[in-house]
Short mmCIF file of C-alpha atoms in Angstrom, two decimals:
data_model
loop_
_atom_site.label_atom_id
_atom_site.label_comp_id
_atom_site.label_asym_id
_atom_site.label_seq_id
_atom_site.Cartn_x
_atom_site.Cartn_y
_atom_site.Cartn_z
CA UNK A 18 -14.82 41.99 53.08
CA UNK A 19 -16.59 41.06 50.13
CA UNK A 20 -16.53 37.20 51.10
CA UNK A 21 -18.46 38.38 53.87
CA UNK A 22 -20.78 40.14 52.82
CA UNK A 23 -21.24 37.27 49.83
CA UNK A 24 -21.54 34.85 52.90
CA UNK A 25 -24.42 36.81 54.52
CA UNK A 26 -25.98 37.11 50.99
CA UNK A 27 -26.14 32.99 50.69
CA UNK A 28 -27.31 32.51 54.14
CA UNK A 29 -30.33 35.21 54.00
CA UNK A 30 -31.26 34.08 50.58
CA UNK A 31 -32.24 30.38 51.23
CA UNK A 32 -34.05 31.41 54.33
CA UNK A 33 -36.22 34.08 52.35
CA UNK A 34 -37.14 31.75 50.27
CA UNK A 35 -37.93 29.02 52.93
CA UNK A 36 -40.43 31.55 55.06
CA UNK A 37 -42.43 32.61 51.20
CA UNK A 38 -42.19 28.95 50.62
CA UNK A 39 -44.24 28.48 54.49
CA UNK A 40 -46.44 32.02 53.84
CA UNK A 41 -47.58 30.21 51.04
CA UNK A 42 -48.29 27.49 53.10
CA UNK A 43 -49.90 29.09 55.78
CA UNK A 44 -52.13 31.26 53.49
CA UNK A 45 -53.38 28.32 51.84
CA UNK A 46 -54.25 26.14 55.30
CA UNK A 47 -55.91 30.03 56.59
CA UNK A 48 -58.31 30.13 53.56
CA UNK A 49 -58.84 26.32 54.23
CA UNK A 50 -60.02 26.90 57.86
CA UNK A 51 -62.25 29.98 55.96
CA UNK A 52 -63.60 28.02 53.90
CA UNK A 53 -65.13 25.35 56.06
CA UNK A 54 -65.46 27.38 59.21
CA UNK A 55 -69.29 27.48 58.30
CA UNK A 56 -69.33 23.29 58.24
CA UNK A 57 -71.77 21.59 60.80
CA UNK A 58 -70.37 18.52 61.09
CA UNK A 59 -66.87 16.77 60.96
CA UNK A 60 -66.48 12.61 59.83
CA UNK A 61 -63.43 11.13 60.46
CA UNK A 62 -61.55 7.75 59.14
CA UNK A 63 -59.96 5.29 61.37
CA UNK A 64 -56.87 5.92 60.50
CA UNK A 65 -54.55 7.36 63.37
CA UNK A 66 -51.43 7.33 61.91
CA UNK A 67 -52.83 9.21 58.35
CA UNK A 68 -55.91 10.46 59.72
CA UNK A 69 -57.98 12.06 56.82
CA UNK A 70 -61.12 14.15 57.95
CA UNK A 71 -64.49 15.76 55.73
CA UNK A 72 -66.43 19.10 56.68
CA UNK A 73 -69.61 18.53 56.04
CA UNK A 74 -72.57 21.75 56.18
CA UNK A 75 -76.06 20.33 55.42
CA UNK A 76 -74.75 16.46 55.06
CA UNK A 77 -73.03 18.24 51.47
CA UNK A 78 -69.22 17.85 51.75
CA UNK A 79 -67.03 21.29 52.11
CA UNK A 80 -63.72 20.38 52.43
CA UNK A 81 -61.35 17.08 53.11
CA UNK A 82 -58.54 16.72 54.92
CA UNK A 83 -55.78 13.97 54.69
CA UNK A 84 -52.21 13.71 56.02
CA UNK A 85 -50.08 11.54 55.09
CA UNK A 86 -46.37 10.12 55.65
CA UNK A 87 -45.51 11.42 59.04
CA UNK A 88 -42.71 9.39 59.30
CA UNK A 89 -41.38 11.59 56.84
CA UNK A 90 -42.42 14.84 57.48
CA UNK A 91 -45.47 16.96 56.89
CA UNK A 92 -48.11 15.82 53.77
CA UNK A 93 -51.58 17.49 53.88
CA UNK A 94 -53.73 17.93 51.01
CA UNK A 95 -56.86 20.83 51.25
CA UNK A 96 -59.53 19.54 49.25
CA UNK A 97 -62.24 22.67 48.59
CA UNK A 98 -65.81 22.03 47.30
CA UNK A 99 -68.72 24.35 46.54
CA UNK A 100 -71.65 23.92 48.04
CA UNK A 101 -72.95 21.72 45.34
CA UNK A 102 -70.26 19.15 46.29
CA UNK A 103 -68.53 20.25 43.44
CA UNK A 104 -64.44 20.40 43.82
CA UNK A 105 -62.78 23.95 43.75
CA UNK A 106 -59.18 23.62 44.49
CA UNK A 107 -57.23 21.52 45.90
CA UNK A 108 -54.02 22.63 48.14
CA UNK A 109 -51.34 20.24 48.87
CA UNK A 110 -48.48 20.83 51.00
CA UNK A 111 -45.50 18.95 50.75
CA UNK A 112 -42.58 19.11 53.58
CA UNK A 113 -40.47 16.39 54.08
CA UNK A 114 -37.14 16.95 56.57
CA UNK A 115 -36.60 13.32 57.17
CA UNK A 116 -33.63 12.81 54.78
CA UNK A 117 -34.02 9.04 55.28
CA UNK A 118 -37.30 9.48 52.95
CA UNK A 119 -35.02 10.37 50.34
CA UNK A 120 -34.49 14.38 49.31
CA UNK A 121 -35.74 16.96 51.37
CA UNK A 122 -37.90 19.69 49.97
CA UNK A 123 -40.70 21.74 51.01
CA UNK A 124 -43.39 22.99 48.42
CA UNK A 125 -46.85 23.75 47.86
CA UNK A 126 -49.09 23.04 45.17
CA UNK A 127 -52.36 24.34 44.37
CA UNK A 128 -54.85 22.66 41.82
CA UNK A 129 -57.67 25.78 41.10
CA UNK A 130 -60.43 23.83 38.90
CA UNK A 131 -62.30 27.17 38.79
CA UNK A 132 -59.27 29.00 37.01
CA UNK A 133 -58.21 24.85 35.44
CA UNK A 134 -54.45 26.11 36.47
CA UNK A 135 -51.97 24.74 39.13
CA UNK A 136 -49.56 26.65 41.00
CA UNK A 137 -46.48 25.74 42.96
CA UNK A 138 -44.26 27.38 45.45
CA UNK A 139 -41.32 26.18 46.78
CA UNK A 140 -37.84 27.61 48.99
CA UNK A 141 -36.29 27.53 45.28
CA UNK A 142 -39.54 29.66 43.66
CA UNK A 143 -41.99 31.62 44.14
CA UNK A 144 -45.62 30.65 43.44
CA UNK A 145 -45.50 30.03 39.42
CA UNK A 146 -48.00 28.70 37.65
CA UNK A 147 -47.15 24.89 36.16
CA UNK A 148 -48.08 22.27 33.64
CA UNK A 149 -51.80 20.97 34.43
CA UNK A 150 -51.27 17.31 34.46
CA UNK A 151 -52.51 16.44 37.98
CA UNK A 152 -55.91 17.54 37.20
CA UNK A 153 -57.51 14.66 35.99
CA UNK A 154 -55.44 12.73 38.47
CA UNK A 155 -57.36 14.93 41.56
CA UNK A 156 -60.42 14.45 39.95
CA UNK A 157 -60.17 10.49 40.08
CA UNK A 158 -58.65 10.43 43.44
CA UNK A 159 -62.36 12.73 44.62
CA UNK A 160 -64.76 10.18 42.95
CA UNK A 161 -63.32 7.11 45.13
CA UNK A 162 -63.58 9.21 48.60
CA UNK A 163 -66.47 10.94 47.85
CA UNK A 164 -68.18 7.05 48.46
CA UNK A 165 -65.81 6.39 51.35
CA UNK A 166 -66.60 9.39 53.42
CA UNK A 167 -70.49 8.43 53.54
CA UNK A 168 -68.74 5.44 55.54
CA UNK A 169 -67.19 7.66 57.65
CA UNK A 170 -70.58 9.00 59.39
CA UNK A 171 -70.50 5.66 61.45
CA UNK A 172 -67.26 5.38 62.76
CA UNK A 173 -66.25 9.36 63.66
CA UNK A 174 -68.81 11.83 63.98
CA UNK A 175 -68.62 15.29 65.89
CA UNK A 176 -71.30 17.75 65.17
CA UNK A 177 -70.37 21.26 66.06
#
């Protein structure tokens, strides 16, 4: 009886802890879609494999969009920016199923400049707050596609 019951305990567990893992998730791509709902314009790459996409309101950026590595799963980083193009958070979502990418995981990472912390989620923890090494690396990664999405006006544009 109690191997059982210790059986139903080890299935439930892992599958609470995948569905916080994709609340977390979903929260963060809901206060995404918030956050640029306002935007007036949307530029797009050329890329339709990784397709990567800017909200612009006013011709000022509010949010990017890329996705990456579908061949192995989901990859989609939120990038947030004031309205003084100046970068918020950043949200990145990391799922990949395709064991022939190597190990499976699925976790979320959020980079909050405001509160200069990053915080991770994942089906083996909840939302913690970790080391702030990828900081600086965000902030480099910004400055190259904040001259590359100007490009983007020509080759993708939808106004809405």
């Amino acid at each position: 009886m109690n191997t059982i019951d210790g059986g139903k305990k080890l299935i439930i567990l892992p599958l609470f802890l995948f569905f916080q893992c994709q609340s977390y998730s979903d929260e963060q791509s809901k206060t995404f879609e918030k956050h640029i709902s306002d935007s007036d314009e949307v530029v797009y790459d050329s890329d339709a494999l990784h397709p990567s996409c800017a909200y612009l309101k006013n011709g000022k950026i509010r949010g990017i969009k890329f996705t990456a590595h579908p061949e192995c799963g989901d990859y989609t980083k939120r990038y947030f920016f004031s309205d003084q193009e100046k970068i918020e958070k950043v949200a990145i979502h990391k799922d990949f199923y395709n064991s022939s990418c190597g190990e499976t995981f699925d976790s979320v990472y959020v980079v909050d400049f405001l509160k200069d912390k990053i915080f991770a989620a994942s089906g083996f923890f909840q939302e913690e707050e970790i080391e702030n090494g990828m900081l600086n690396e965000e902030t480099l990664i910004i400055a190259d596609y904040r001259k590359e999405i100007r490009t983007w006006k020509g080759n993708n544009r939808v106004s809405l």
